[in-house]
XYZ file of C-alpha atoms in Angstrom:
360
model
C -117.421 -18.844 -40.692
C -118.951 -15.883 -41.068
C -118.481 -13.659 -38.725
C -120.797 -10.236 -37.778
C -119.000 -7.758 -35.629
C -116.129 -8.355 -33.210
C -116.973 -9.034 -29.340
C -115.015 -7.403 -26.111
C -113.980 -9.636 -23.256
C -115.690 -11.452 -21.838
C -116.714 -11.966 -17.711
C -116.944 -15.525 -16.842
C -118.466 -16.397 -20.015
C -120.306 -20.311 -20.287
C -121.692 -21.204 -23.132
C -124.935 -22.193 -23.717
C -126.194 -23.981 -26.857
C -129.401 -25.803 -28.602
C -130.148 -26.949 -31.630
C -133.551 -28.246 -33.382
C -134.553 -31.447 -34.813
C -133.538 -34.484 -33.277
C -132.190 -33.692 -29.822
C -134.999 -30.918 -29.353
C -138.359 -32.527 -28.780
C -141.261 -30.091 -28.209
C -139.112 -27.789 -29.553
C -138.422 -27.613 -25.800
C -134.050 -27.054 -26.059
C -134.224 -24.318 -28.690
C -136.864 -22.581 -27.169
C -134.987 -22.157 -23.874
C -131.797 -20.308 -25.872
C -134.226 -18.599 -27.618
C -135.964 -17.463 -24.390
C -132.239 -16.314 -23.061
C -131.587 -14.251 -25.941
C -135.066 -12.420 -26.167
C -134.836 -11.604 -22.342
C -131.344 -10.631 -22.786
C -131.363 -8.660 -25.459
C -128.878 -10.688 -27.360
C -127.505 -9.727 -30.683
C -125.739 -11.995 -33.263
C -122.072 -11.729 -33.230
C -120.974 -14.376 -35.481
C -123.002 -17.234 -37.677
C -121.891 -20.272 -39.796
C -121.819 -20.532 -43.050
C -124.536 -22.274 -44.393
C -123.376 -23.966 -47.134
C -120.992 -26.401 -45.002
C -123.064 -27.966 -43.313
C -127.037 -28.280 -44.431
C -128.309 -30.063 -46.473
C -131.052 -27.346 -48.283
C -133.172 -30.134 -49.344
C -133.880 -31.386 -45.990
C -133.390 -28.123 -44.477
C -135.011 -25.659 -46.629
C -134.653 -21.809 -47.006
C -137.403 -19.783 -46.293
C -138.332 -16.984 -48.690
C -140.058 -13.656 -47.228
C -140.728 -9.606 -47.803
C -138.834 -7.214 -46.811
C -140.810 -4.112 -47.981
C -140.741 -5.088 -51.616
C -137.549 -6.862 -51.838
C -137.820 -10.684 -51.132
C -134.737 -12.193 -49.405
C -134.355 -15.794 -48.343
C -133.016 -16.999 -45.048
C -130.649 -19.831 -44.976
C -130.625 -22.856 -42.039
C -127.593 -21.957 -39.940
C -126.213 -22.070 -36.376
C -125.619 -18.204 -34.800
C -124.098 -16.971 -31.765
C -124.633 -14.334 -29.856
C -123.749 -12.825 -26.470
C -125.633 -11.364 -23.930
C -124.538 -10.068 -20.502
C -125.781 -10.311 -17.677
C -125.767 -7.272 -14.440
C -125.573 -7.756 -10.914
C -123.206 -8.230 -7.980
C -121.594 -11.075 -9.745
C -122.184 -10.444 -13.504
C -121.764 -12.941 -16.119
C -121.526 -13.151 -20.190
C -123.120 -16.282 -21.829
C -122.507 -16.725 -25.469
C -125.611 -18.405 -26.791
C -125.588 -21.090 -29.250
C -129.020 -21.606 -31.750
C -129.627 -23.708 -34.976
C -130.339 -26.548 -36.463
C -128.624 -29.957 -36.352
C -125.974 -29.883 -39.395
C -126.378 -32.413 -41.820
C -123.047 -33.104 -42.586
C -119.602 -32.346 -41.885
C -119.894 -32.513 -38.101
C -116.635 -32.684 -36.755
C -115.996 -29.541 -38.561
C -119.095 -27.958 -37.153
C -117.731 -28.520 -33.541
C -114.450 -27.198 -34.443
C -116.218 -23.856 -35.495
C -118.336 -24.172 -32.092
C -115.246 -24.578 -30.121
C -112.875 -22.210 -31.882
C -115.175 -19.906 -30.496
C -115.548 -20.977 -27.260
C -111.277 -20.793 -26.808
C -111.047 -17.569 -28.499
C -113.978 -15.894 -25.960
C -112.466 -17.628 -23.246
C -115.545 -20.063 -22.429
C -115.297 -21.937 -18.830
C -117.690 -24.465 -19.415
C -120.450 -25.232 -22.303
C -123.952 -26.497 -21.288
C -125.886 -27.876 -24.198
C -129.872 -28.468 -23.616
C -131.616 -30.929 -25.243
C -135.246 -32.635 -25.073
C -136.294 -36.473 -25.582
C -139.983 -38.016 -25.827
C -140.094 -40.349 -22.435
C -142.830 -42.138 -20.682
C -143.444 -39.498 -18.433
C -146.865 -38.153 -17.182
C -147.678 -34.303 -18.322
C -148.948 -34.097 -14.842
C -145.898 -34.498 -12.792
C -143.132 -32.298 -12.707
C -140.854 -32.277 -15.831
C -138.141 -34.844 -15.027
C -134.514 -33.131 -16.234
C -131.144 -35.108 -16.473
C -127.778 -33.775 -16.227
C -124.739 -35.491 -17.498
C -120.977 -35.031 -18.381
C -118.067 -37.399 -19.503
C -116.211 -35.882 -16.865
C -115.830 -37.667 -13.643
C -114.725 -34.429 -11.838
C -117.365 -32.550 -13.357
C -119.996 -34.978 -12.768
C -118.649 -35.129 -9.060
C -118.508 -31.380 -7.896
C -121.817 -30.221 -9.108
C -123.813 -33.661 -8.716
C -124.323 -34.573 -12.201
C -124.826 -38.191 -13.494
C -121.238 -39.756 -15.739
C -122.908 -40.959 -19.198
C -121.972 -44.322 -19.994
C -124.265 -44.364 -23.216
C -123.363 -46.670 -26.147
C -125.416 -45.934 -29.427
C -126.943 -43.740 -31.975
C -125.950 -40.202 -31.243
C -127.039 -36.395 -32.414
C -125.152 -33.434 -32.026
C -125.941 -32.910 -28.558
C -123.065 -35.709 -27.656
C -121.158 -35.366 -30.314
C -120.224 -31.877 -29.313
C -120.318 -32.968 -25.967
C -117.761 -35.523 -26.412
C -115.633 -32.853 -28.591
C -115.535 -30.610 -25.666
C -114.478 -33.334 -23.561
C -111.309 -34.170 -25.712
C -110.529 -30.657 -26.366
C -110.516 -29.879 -22.677
C -113.529 -27.710 -22.036
C -115.751 -28.596 -19.347
C -119.234 -29.740 -20.851
C -122.731 -30.446 -19.298
C -126.002 -31.783 -21.509
C -129.415 -31.256 -19.431
C -132.079 -33.406 -20.814
C -135.358 -32.881 -20.330
C -137.990 -35.424 -21.099
C -141.320 -34.499 -22.851
C -144.697 -36.632 -22.528
C -144.713 -39.178 -26.017
C -148.672 -38.640 -25.717
C -148.646 -34.663 -26.309
C -144.811 -34.009 -28.326
C -146.509 -31.232 -30.611
C -143.782 -28.096 -30.015
C -144.144 -26.055 -28.329
C -143.738 -26.618 -25.388
C -143.463 -24.561 -22.227
C -143.768 -26.411 -18.948
C -140.143 -28.419 -20.785
C -139.044 -25.514 -21.286
C -139.304 -23.743 -18.115
C -137.928 -27.110 -16.757
C -134.450 -26.474 -18.548
C -134.019 -22.882 -17.668
C -135.267 -23.771 -13.672
C -132.095 -26.658 -14.069
C -129.982 -24.209 -15.530
C -129.933 -21.482 -13.250
C -129.276 -23.975 -10.696
C -126.471 -25.119 -12.924
C -124.686 -21.462 -13.317
C -125.946 -19.998 -10.137
C -127.630 -17.095 -12.985
C -130.986 -15.983 -12.224
C -133.280 -15.892 -15.349
C -136.197 -13.620 -15.720
C -138.641 -16.265 -17.021
C -141.270 -13.636 -17.886
C -144.591 -15.627 -18.874
C -142.630 -18.711 -18.852
C -144.677 -19.909 -15.717
C -148.175 -19.002 -16.826
C -147.766 -20.462 -20.549
C -146.582 -23.573 -18.729
C -149.607 -23.678 -16.311
C -151.547 -22.435 -19.425
C -150.381 -25.956 -21.176
C -150.756 -28.374 -18.474
C -154.729 -26.983 -18.465
C -155.237 -27.541 -22.125
C -153.810 -31.091 -21.967
C -155.582 -32.022 -18.846
C -158.460 -30.718 -20.901
C -157.654 -33.121 -23.866
C -157.324 -36.132 -21.897
C -160.577 -36.081 -19.878
C -162.252 -36.371 -23.069
C -160.182 -39.743 -23.775
C -160.973 -42.447 -21.232
C -157.852 -44.315 -22.789
C -155.138 -41.632 -22.930
C -156.501 -40.589 -19.158
C -155.552 -44.264 -17.915
C -153.202 -44.158 -19.277
C -152.128 -41.117 -18.031
C -153.166 -42.670 -14.971
C -150.493 -45.566 -15.435
C -147.606 -43.057 -16.063
C -148.576 -41.416 -12.986
C -148.169 -44.290 -10.775
C -144.979 -45.714 -11.562
C -143.718 -42.113 -11.480
C -144.579 -41.644 -8.090
C -143.557 -45.081 -6.781
C -140.328 -44.606 -8.604
C -139.573 -41.887 -6.962
C -141.250 -42.424 -2.926
C -138.169 -44.044 -1.631
C -135.978 -40.623 -2.880
C -138.117 -38.397 -0.243
C -136.899 -36.050 -3.120
C -135.133 -34.117 -0.614
C -132.127 -32.416 -3.514
C -135.375 -31.264 -5.497
C -137.105 -29.275 -2.331
C -133.601 -28.003 -1.000
C -133.021 -26.962 -4.692
C -136.208 -25.450 -5.359
C -135.881 -23.334 -1.431
C -132.577 -21.991 -2.832
C -134.387 -20.837 -6.144
C -136.718 -19.072 -3.904
C -134.541 -17.271 -1.691
C -132.646 -16.307 -4.436
C -135.263 -14.819 -6.652
C -137.109 -13.268 -3.232
C -133.287 -11.586 -2.196
C -131.802 -10.909 -6.022
C -128.888 -11.792 -7.137
C -127.411 -12.310 -10.716
C -129.259 -11.410 -13.447
C -131.851 -9.624 -11.620
C -131.443 -6.613 -13.369
C -133.965 -5.472 -15.900
C -132.918 -7.002 -18.977
C -129.606 -6.925 -19.376
C -127.186 -5.504 -21.684
C -126.588 -7.424 -24.765
C -122.689 -6.678 -26.542
C -122.140 -5.293 -29.727
C -121.655 -7.271 -31.565
C -113.259 -32.799 -46.014
C -113.706 -33.902 -41.858
C -110.543 -33.459 -39.604
C -110.232 -34.543 -35.798
C -111.401 -32.307 -33.188
C -109.543 -28.700 -32.926
C -107.481 -29.425 -36.441
C -109.480 -27.348 -38.962
C -107.875 -24.477 -40.068
C -109.297 -24.260 -43.277
C -111.286 -20.457 -41.605
C -107.600 -19.381 -40.010
C -108.703 -19.250 -37.245
C -105.841 -19.593 -34.665
C -106.619 -21.555 -31.148
C -105.839 -19.809 -28.337
C -104.474 -21.748 -24.832
C -107.763 -23.538 -24.049
C -109.218 -21.971 -20.266
C -108.281 -24.046 -17.424
C -149.813 -37.196 -27.172
C -150.151 -40.947 -28.399
C -149.700 -39.808 -32.555
C -147.675 -39.695 -35.641
C -144.177 -37.434 -34.825
C -143.503 -34.873 -37.240
C -141.624 -36.650 -39.319
C -137.718 -36.695 -39.513
C -136.428 -34.108 -36.954
C -137.328 -32.888 -33.279
C -139.997 -36.091 -33.246
C -137.768 -38.391 -34.270
C -134.854 -37.807 -31.683
C -137.136 -40.508 -29.356
C -135.522 -43.538 -27.957
C -133.050 -43.129 -30.639
C -131.789 -39.639 -30.049
C -131.957 -39.869 -26.018
C -128.698 -41.263 -25.851
C -126.925 -38.632 -23.613
C -128.882 -38.576 -19.822
C -128.076 -40.499 -17.069
C -128.480 -43.887 -16.955
C -131.151 -45.374 -14.767
C -132.962 -41.716 -14.851
C -136.942 -42.304 -15.084
C -137.679 -40.433 -18.499
C -134.139 -39.799 -19.046
C -132.221 -40.101 -22.361
C -130.427 -43.220 -21.033
C -133.140 -44.879 -18.931
C -136.930 -46.253 -19.706
C -137.920 -43.504 -20.532
C -137.146 -42.873 -24.447
C -139.495 -43.534 -27.029
C -139.276 -43.662 -30.390
C -142.085 -40.637 -32.061
C -145.733 -41.523 -32.405
C -144.854 -45.323 -31.408
C -145.052 -44.815 -27.394
C -142.992 -46.415 -25.192
C -140.304 -47.847 -26.089
C -137.087 -50.497 -25.413
C -135.160 -48.519 -22.760
C -131.918 -47.323 -23.731
C -129.972 -47.980 -20.764
C -126.055 -48.278 -20.518
């Protein structure tokens, strides 16, 4: 672990994490955390040592020129803190990186060490998967947790998935074992248009995060980018009759599945979000202010010398291993039975189209 800056005492902090790779279809999740970092001008205060967790033949470093000097950027995971103003200020600890290649338990220990030291009250992990969902409909976002009490109080699904998982699932379970409330939010990305970026899925994740933590998030140009993205996909689909027919089939299936629910809760959430944005709320102020800034069992990695304080009460080939390789296998942490959710019938392998359900 490499600590770059000290961090002052935080106010009701929530940790929001996303990792590029297996659990990040269309780069939707990592882009969402990047958006938060950019809009609220977060500054990195710590970085994990790349040598400990990354295979550089898989995630290669990049060389760039700074004036006349050549420099190397190493793949890693970085943490930043943003302080959001408003009537009810709340700080966010943002974790953004690449899914590690090795030593996942030690990796989670380091993240949890920061969570304990900073007094993090809840961890929210963002993910995205490829699913049988049409681009013309709202992006399904599933909220899941391993905590029955949290599932009940925050209107989440309690996951019962069994099977292969990614770092999102491992970190969530590590949080559960450490007594830190943790939630995973999963957006379903249409498998027939899987290339990044996917601003519509990123926007959906941010809207769901906003509802979850009660914090108004400045969206910037994301809504317009999402509309432009959908118009572009509409045009591409209209040029291929087979794709257009397939999209229509997905639309009919989606509409039929949602018809009995009448989407009452979704309508209520949209109305509450509208009122929050009209009347203002936490995070309304311009930008916000950034602060300056061998595997082992969970929370028992003392190699870094950290003392843990008490726990706070398109149909096409994907881009290869990585973001598009998460499909059915990587869609493992979302709610069972949710169309397009990671455990439901929407999970698909990259470039293969619909695959078998991964329900519980």
